[in-house]
């Protein structure tokens, strides 16, 4: 572990609650809780502390978001299951009526649309083509 991390962890162990997300504020706090003679070293330690605090806050927000999404997912699953239970109860009582209606409906629809009509249409077109050919032969 390098010197900056070691010094930062030593300061954070005892004074973590005083540091925040702002670099300038962290530099001031670092001056109050420790003696760092080198300006460059003080800036590096304050910068590492700032980075560390921001990372912890970001991870905490992600953790909270995951917890909230899992709660929302569980709630949605519970709502879905309760909706299924509500839907399933009437469905067991109604099938006798629905089955009769369903059987009757296709029987009524099937005669209205017959495949025979489709077959008849080309048969009608074919004689018309033959009649045209016959008319052309007569005109010659």
mmCIF file with all atom_site columns, C-alpha atoms in Angstrom:
data_model
loop_
_atom_site.group_PDB
_atom_site.id
_atom_site.type_symbol
_atom_site.label_atom_id
_atom_site.label_alt_id
_atom_site.label_comp_id
_atom_site.label_asym_id
_atom_site.label_entity_id
_atom_site.label_seq_id
_atom_site.pdbx_PDB_ins_code
_atom_site.Cartn_x
_atom_site.Cartn_y
_atom_site.Cartn_z
_atom_site.occupancy
_atom_site.B_iso_or_equiv
_atom_site.pdbx_formal_charge
_atom_site.auth_seq_id
_atom_site.auth_comp_id
_atom_site.auth_asym_id
_atom_site.auth_atom_id
_atom_site.pdbx_PDB_model_num
ATOM 1   C CA . UNK A 1 1   ? 0.000   0.000   0.000   1.00 0.00 ? 1   UNK A CA 1
ATOM 2   C CA . UNK A 1 2   ? 1.459   3.327   -0.944  1.00 0.00 ? 2   UNK A CA 1
ATOM 3   C CA . UNK A 1 3   ? 2.077   6.240   1.361   1.00 0.00 ? 3   UNK A CA 1
ATOM 4   C CA . UNK A 1 4   ? -0.942  8.321   0.310   1.00 0.00 ? 4   UNK A CA 1
ATOM 5   C CA . UNK A 1 5   ? -3.433  5.507   0.938   1.00 0.00 ? 5   UNK A CA 1
ATOM 6   C CA . UNK A 1 6   ? -1.811  4.593   4.254   1.00 0.00 ? 6   UNK A CA 1
ATOM 7   C CA . UNK A 1 7   ? -1.898  8.185   5.525   1.00 0.00 ? 7   UNK A CA 1
ATOM 8   C CA . UNK A 1 8   ? -5.462  8.665   4.270   1.00 0.00 ? 8   UNK A CA 1
ATOM 9   C CA . UNK A 1 9   ? -6.706  5.514   6.015   1.00 0.00 ? 9   UNK A CA 1
ATOM 10  C CA . UNK A 1 10  ? -4.974  6.535   9.246   1.00 0.00 ? 10  UNK A CA 1
ATOM 11  C CA . UNK A 1 11  ? -6.727  9.906   9.188   1.00 0.00 ? 11  UNK A CA 1
ATOM 12  C CA . UNK A 1 12  ? -10.078 8.396   8.135   1.00 0.00 ? 12  UNK A CA 1
ATOM 13  C CA . UNK A 1 13  ? -9.989  5.810   10.931  1.00 0.00 ? 13  UNK A CA 1
ATOM 14  C CA . UNK A 1 14  ? -10.096 8.499   13.575  1.00 0.00 ? 14  UNK A CA 1
ATOM 15  C CA . UNK A 1 15  ? -11.838 11.443  11.846  1.00 0.00 ? 15  UNK A CA 1
ATOM 16  C CA . UNK A 1 16  ? -14.030 10.026  9.062   1.00 0.00 ? 16  UNK A CA 1
ATOM 17  C CA . UNK A 1 17  ? -17.174 11.890  10.127  1.00 0.00 ? 17  UNK A CA 1
ATOM 18  C CA . UNK A 1 18  ? -15.454 15.275  9.591   1.00 0.00 ? 18  UNK A CA 1
ATOM 19  C CA . UNK A 1 19  ? -14.704 14.699  5.901   1.00 0.00 ? 19  UNK A CA 1
ATOM 20  C CA . UNK A 1 20  ? -17.106 15.200  3.012   1.00 0.00 ? 20  UNK A CA 1
ATOM 21  C CA . UNK A 1 21  ? -17.282 15.336  -0.788  1.00 0.00 ? 21  UNK A CA 1
ATOM 22  C CA . UNK A 1 22  ? -15.623 18.753  -1.211  1.00 0.00 ? 22  UNK A CA 1
ATOM 23  C CA . UNK A 1 23  ? -11.855 18.797  -1.758  1.00 0.00 ? 23  UNK A CA 1
ATOM 24  C CA . UNK A 1 24  ? -11.292 22.312  -0.335  1.00 0.00 ? 24  UNK A CA 1
ATOM 25  C CA . UNK A 1 25  ? -13.235 21.495  2.828   1.00 0.00 ? 25  UNK A CA 1
ATOM 26  C CA . UNK A 1 26  ? -11.320 18.218  3.194   1.00 0.00 ? 26  UNK A CA 1
ATOM 27  C CA . UNK A 1 27  ? -8.008  20.131  2.933   1.00 0.00 ? 27  UNK A CA 1
ATOM 28  C CA . UNK A 1 28  ? -9.114  22.439  5.758   1.00 0.00 ? 28  UNK A CA 1
ATOM 29  C CA . UNK A 1 29  ? -10.217 19.489  7.909   1.00 0.00 ? 29  UNK A CA 1
ATOM 30  C CA . UNK A 1 30  ? -6.915  17.735  7.209   1.00 0.00 ? 30  UNK A CA 1
ATOM 31  C CA . UNK A 1 31  ? -5.062  20.859  8.439   1.00 0.00 ? 31  UNK A CA 1
ATOM 32  C CA . UNK A 1 32  ? -7.125  20.773  11.653  1.00 0.00 ? 32  UNK A CA 1
ATOM 33  C CA . UNK A 1 33  ? -6.703  17.054  12.467  1.00 0.00 ? 33  UNK A CA 1
ATOM 34  C CA . UNK A 1 34  ? -3.099  16.506  11.371  1.00 0.00 ? 34  UNK A CA 1
ATOM 35  C CA . UNK A 1 35  ? 0.146   18.236  10.600  1.00 0.00 ? 35  UNK A CA 1
ATOM 36  C CA . UNK A 1 36  ? 1.231   17.863  6.988   1.00 0.00 ? 36  UNK A CA 1
ATOM 37  C CA . UNK A 1 37  ? 4.147   20.132  6.123   1.00 0.00 ? 37  UNK A CA 1
ATOM 38  C CA . UNK A 1 38  ? 4.252   19.429  2.403   1.00 0.00 ? 38  UNK A CA 1
ATOM 39  C CA . UNK A 1 39  ? 1.596   21.202  0.342   1.00 0.00 ? 39  UNK A CA 1
ATOM 40  C CA . UNK A 1 40  ? 1.757   18.518  -2.363  1.00 0.00 ? 40  UNK A CA 1
ATOM 41  C CA . UNK A 1 41  ? 1.361   15.671  0.129   1.00 0.00 ? 41  UNK A CA 1
ATOM 42  C CA . UNK A 1 42  ? -1.543  17.452  1.830   1.00 0.00 ? 42  UNK A CA 1
ATOM 43  C CA . UNK A 1 43  ? -3.273  17.906  -1.541  1.00 0.00 ? 43  UNK A CA 1
ATOM 44  C CA . UNK A 1 44  ? -2.764  14.250  -2.482  1.00 0.00 ? 44  UNK A CA 1
ATOM 45  C CA . UNK A 1 45  ? -4.075  12.981  0.858   1.00 0.00 ? 45  UNK A CA 1
ATOM 46  C CA . UNK A 1 46  ? -7.069  15.350  0.746   1.00 0.00 ? 46  UNK A CA 1
ATOM 47  C CA . UNK A 1 47  ? -7.729  14.316  -2.856  1.00 0.00 ? 47  UNK A CA 1
ATOM 48  C CA . UNK A 1 48  ? -7.604  10.621  -2.004  1.00 0.00 ? 48  UNK A CA 1
ATOM 49  C CA . UNK A 1 49  ? -9.924  11.153  0.979   1.00 0.00 ? 49  UNK A CA 1
ATOM 50  C CA . UNK A 1 50  ? -12.352 13.070  -1.242  1.00 0.00 ? 50  UNK A CA 1
ATOM 51  C CA . UNK A 1 51  ? -12.280 10.314  -3.864  1.00 0.00 ? 51  UNK A CA 1
ATOM 52  C CA . UNK A 1 52  ? -12.770 7.654   -1.179  1.00 0.00 ? 52  UNK A CA 1
ATOM 53  C CA . UNK A 1 53  ? -15.757 9.470   0.407   1.00 0.00 ? 53  UNK A CA 1
ATOM 54  C CA . UNK A 1 54  ? -17.415 10.041  -3.001  1.00 0.00 ? 54  UNK A CA 1
ATOM 55  C CA . UNK A 1 55  ? -16.959 6.373   -3.869  1.00 0.00 ? 55  UNK A CA 1
ATOM 56  C CA . UNK A 1 56  ? -18.556 5.284   -0.586  1.00 0.00 ? 56  UNK A CA 1
ATOM 57  C CA . UNK A 1 57  ? -21.510 7.611   -1.134  1.00 0.00 ? 57  UNK A CA 1
ATOM 58  C CA . UNK A 1 58  ? -21.975 6.395   -4.714  1.00 0.00 ? 58  UNK A CA 1
ATOM 59  C CA . UNK A 1 59  ? -21.875 2.746   -3.596  1.00 0.00 ? 59  UNK A CA 1
ATOM 60  C CA . UNK A 1 60  ? -24.394 3.477   -0.847  1.00 0.00 ? 60  UNK A CA 1
ATOM 61  C CA . UNK A 1 61  ? -26.761 5.090   -3.377  1.00 0.00 ? 61  UNK A CA 1
ATOM 62  C CA . UNK A 1 62  ? -26.420 2.080   -5.687  1.00 0.00 ? 62  UNK A CA 1
ATOM 63  C CA . UNK A 1 63  ? -27.117 -0.256  -2.793  1.00 0.00 ? 63  UNK A CA 1
ATOM 64  C CA . UNK A 1 64  ? -30.222 1.722   -1.859  1.00 0.00 ? 64  UNK A CA 1
ATOM 65  C CA . UNK A 1 65  ? -31.381 1.713   -5.491  1.00 0.00 ? 65  UNK A CA 1
ATOM 66  C CA . UNK A 1 66  ? -30.958 -2.073  -5.663  1.00 0.00 ? 66  UNK A CA 1
ATOM 67  C CA . UNK A 1 67  ? -32.899 -2.495  -2.439  1.00 0.00 ? 67  UNK A CA 1
ATOM 68  C CA . UNK A 1 68  ? -35.707 -0.256  -3.690  1.00 0.00 ? 68  UNK A CA 1
ATOM 69  C CA . UNK A 1 69  ? -35.867 -1.999  -7.063  1.00 0.00 ? 69  UNK A CA 1
ATOM 70  C CA . UNK A 1 70  ? -35.986 -5.417  -5.412  1.00 0.00 ? 70  UNK A CA 1
ATOM 71  C CA . UNK A 1 71  ? -38.778 -4.191  -3.128  1.00 0.00 ? 71  UNK A CA 1
ATOM 72  C CA . UNK A 1 72  ? -40.655 -2.824  -6.133  1.00 0.00 ? 72  UNK A CA 1
ATOM 73  C CA . UNK A 1 73  ? -40.073 -6.095  -7.989  1.00 0.00 ? 73  UNK A CA 1
ATOM 74  C CA . UNK A 1 74  ? -41.350 -8.112  -5.037  1.00 0.00 ? 74  UNK A CA 1
ATOM 75  C CA . UNK A 1 75  ? -44.383 -5.833  -4.772  1.00 0.00 ? 75  UNK A CA 1
ATOM 76  C CA . UNK A 1 76  ? -45.084 -6.208  -8.488  1.00 0.00 ? 76  UNK A CA 1
ATOM 77  C CA . UNK A 1 77  ? -44.710 -9.987  -8.203  1.00 0.00 ? 77  UNK A CA 1
ATOM 78  C CA . UNK A 1 78  ? -47.091 -10.032 -5.235  1.00 0.00 ? 78  UNK A CA 1
ATOM 79  C CA . UNK A 1 79  ? -49.594 -7.888  -7.154  1.00 0.00 ? 79  UNK A CA 1
ATOM 80  C CA . UNK A 1 80  ? -49.288 -10.158 -10.187 1.00 0.00 ? 80  UNK A CA 1
ATOM 81  C CA . UNK A 1 81  ? -49.820 -13.287 -8.081  1.00 0.00 ? 81  UNK A CA 1
ATOM 82  C CA . UNK A 1 82  ? -52.828 -11.779 -6.324  1.00 0.00 ? 82  UNK A CA 1
ATOM 83  C CA . UNK A 1 83  ? -54.253 -10.772 -9.712  1.00 0.00 ? 83  UNK A CA 1
ATOM 84  C CA . UNK A 1 84  ? -53.742 -14.338 -10.975 1.00 0.00 ? 84  UNK A CA 1
ATOM 85  C CA . UNK A 1 85  ? -55.498 -15.746 -7.927  1.00 0.00 ? 85  UNK A CA 1
ATOM 86  C CA . UNK A 1 86  ? -58.401 -13.352 -8.468  1.00 0.00 ? 86  UNK A CA 1
ATOM 87  C CA . UNK A 1 87  ? -58.596 -14.264 -12.164 1.00 0.00 ? 87  UNK A CA 1
ATOM 88  C CA . UNK A 1 88  ? -58.316 -18.007 -11.563 1.00 0.00 ? 88  UNK A CA 1
ATOM 89  C CA . UNK A 1 89  ? -61.243 -18.233 -9.127  1.00 0.00 ? 89  UNK A CA 1
ATOM 90  C CA . UNK A 1 90  ? -63.962 -17.044 -11.563 1.00 0.00 ? 90  UNK A CA 1
ATOM 91  C CA . UNK A 1 91  ? -62.338 -18.904 -14.426 1.00 0.00 ? 91  UNK A CA 1
ATOM 92  C CA . UNK A 1 92  ? -63.080 -22.254 -12.763 1.00 0.00 ? 92  UNK A CA 1
ATOM 93  C CA . UNK A 1 93  ? -66.752 -21.363 -12.364 1.00 0.00 ? 93  UNK A CA 1
ATOM 94  C CA . UNK A 1 94  ? -67.359 -19.985 -15.889 1.00 0.00 ? 94  UNK A CA 1
ATOM 95  C CA . UNK A 1 95  ? -65.857 -22.550 -18.361 1.00 0.00 ? 95  UNK A CA 1
ATOM 96  C CA . UNK A 1 96  ? -69.104 -24.485 -18.870 1.00 0.00 ? 96  UNK A CA 1
ATOM 97  C CA . UNK A 1 97  ? -70.825 -21.409 -20.293 1.00 0.00 ? 97  UNK A CA 1
ATOM 98  C CA . UNK A 1 98  ? -67.788 -20.221 -22.246 1.00 0.00 ? 98  UNK A CA 1
ATOM 99  C CA . UNK A 1 99  ? -67.131 -23.621 -23.799 1.00 0.00 ? 99  UNK A CA 1
ATOM 100 C CA . UNK A 1 100 ? -70.655 -23.800 -25.175 1.00 0.00 ? 100 UNK A CA 1
ATOM 101 C CA . UNK A 1 101 ? -70.417 -20.319 -26.651 1.00 0.00 ? 101 UNK A CA 1
ATOM 102 C CA . UNK A 1 102 ? -66.969 -20.960 -28.075 1.00 0.00 ? 102 UNK A CA 1
ATOM 103 C CA . UNK A 1 103 ? -68.116 -24.148 -29.768 1.00 0.00 ? 103 UNK A CA 1
ATOM 104 C CA . UNK A 1 104 ? -71.124 -22.426 -31.293 1.00 0.00 ? 104 UNK A CA 1
ATOM 105 C CA . UNK A 1 105 ? -69.254 -19.360 -32.521 1.00 0.00 ? 105 UNK A CA 1
ATOM 106 C CA . UNK A 1 106 ? -66.780 -21.167 -34.821 1.00 0.00 ? 106 UNK A CA 1
ATOM 107 C CA . UNK A 1 107 ? -69.587 -23.329 -36.173 1.00 0.00 ? 107 UNK A CA 1
ATOM 108 C CA . UNK A 1 108 ? -71.426 -20.165 -37.199 1.00 0.00 ? 108 UNK A CA 1
ATOM 109 C CA . UNK A 1 109 ? -68.322 -18.497 -38.614 1.00 0.00 ? 109 UNK A CA 1
ATOM 110 C CA . UNK A 1 110 ? -67.116 -21.462 -40.647 1.00 0.00 ? 110 UNK A CA 1
ATOM 111 C CA . UNK A 1 111 ? -70.043 -21.618 -43.107 1.00 0.00 ? 111 UNK A CA 1
ATOM 112 C CA . UNK A 1 112 ? -69.841 -17.875 -43.730 1.00 0.00 ? 112 UNK A CA 1
ATOM 113 C CA . UNK A 1 113 ? -66.241 -18.179 -44.981 1.00 0.00 ? 113 UNK A CA 1
ATOM 114 C CA . UNK A 1 114 ? -65.928 -21.295 -47.082 1.00 0.00 ? 114 UNK A CA 1
ATOM 115 C CA . UNK A 1 115 ? -62.939 -22.468 -48.987 1.00 0.00 ? 115 UNK A CA 1
ATOM 116 C CA . UNK A 1 116 ? -65.328 -23.480 -51.723 1.00 0.00 ? 116 UNK A CA 1
ATOM 117 C CA . UNK A 1 117 ? -65.918 -19.817 -52.569 1.00 0.00 ? 117 UNK A CA 1
ATOM 118 C CA . UNK A 1 118 ? -62.204 -19.332 -53.062 1.00 0.00 ? 118 UNK A CA 1
ATOM 119 C CA . UNK A 1 119 ? -62.095 -22.335 -55.357 1.00 0.00 ? 119 UNK A CA 1
ATOM 120 C CA . UNK A 1 120 ? -65.101 -21.108 -57.333 1.00 0.00 ? 120 UNK A CA 1
ATOM 121 C CA . UNK A 1 121 ? -63.605 -17.696 -58.012 1.00 0.00 ? 121 UNK A CA 1
ATOM 122 C CA . UNK A 1 122 ? -60.662 -19.012 -60.071 1.00 0.00 ? 122 UNK A CA 1
ATOM 123 C CA . UNK A 1 123 ? -63.036 -21.368 -61.848 1.00 0.00 ? 123 UNK A CA 1
ATOM 124 C CA . UNK A 1 124 ? -65.120 -18.363 -62.898 1.00 0.00 ? 124 UNK A CA 1
ATOM 125 C CA . UNK A 1 125 ? -62.036 -16.476 -64.068 1.00 0.00 ? 125 UNK A CA 1
ATOM 126 C CA . UNK A 1 126 ? -60.774 -19.323 -66.206 1.00 0.00 ? 126 UNK A CA 1
ATOM 127 C CA . UNK A 1 127 ? -63.870 -19.479 -68.441 1.00 0.00 ? 127 UNK A CA 1
ATOM 128 C CA . UNK A 1 128 ? -63.692 -15.705 -68.855 1.00 0.00 ? 128 UNK A CA 1
ATOM 129 C CA . UNK A 1 129 ? -60.157 -16.050 -70.183 1.00 0.00 ? 129 UNK A CA 1
ATOM 130 C CA . UNK A 1 130 ? -61.297 -18.805 -72.523 1.00 0.00 ? 130 UNK A CA 1
ATOM 131 C CA . UNK A 1 131 ? -64.167 -16.637 -73.712 1.00 0.00 ? 131 UNK A CA 1
ATOM 132 C CA . UNK A 1 132 ? -61.689 -13.856 -74.505 1.00 0.00 ? 132 UNK A CA 1
ATOM 133 C CA . UNK A 1 133 ? -59.564 -16.223 -76.474 1.00 0.00 ? 133 UNK A CA 1
ATOM 134 C CA . UNK A 1 134 ? -62.601 -17.394 -78.357 1.00 0.00 ? 134 UNK A CA 1
ATOM 135 C CA . UNK A 1 135 ? -63.554 -13.804 -79.203 1.00 0.00 ? 135 UNK A CA 1
ATOM 136 C CA . UNK A 1 136 ? -60.036 -13.108 -80.467 1.00 0.00 ? 136 UNK A CA 1
ATOM 137 C CA . UNK A 1 137 ? -60.144 -16.215 -82.619 1.00 0.00 ? 137 UNK A CA 1
ATOM 138 C CA . UNK A 1 138 ? -63.426 -15.114 -84.153 1.00 0.00 ? 138 UNK A CA 1
ATOM 139 C CA . UNK A 1 139 ? -62.086 -11.658 -85.000 1.00 0.00 ? 139 UNK A CA 1
ATOM 140 C CA . UNK A 1 140 ? -59.236 -13.205 -87.023 1.00 0.00 ? 140 UNK A CA 1
#
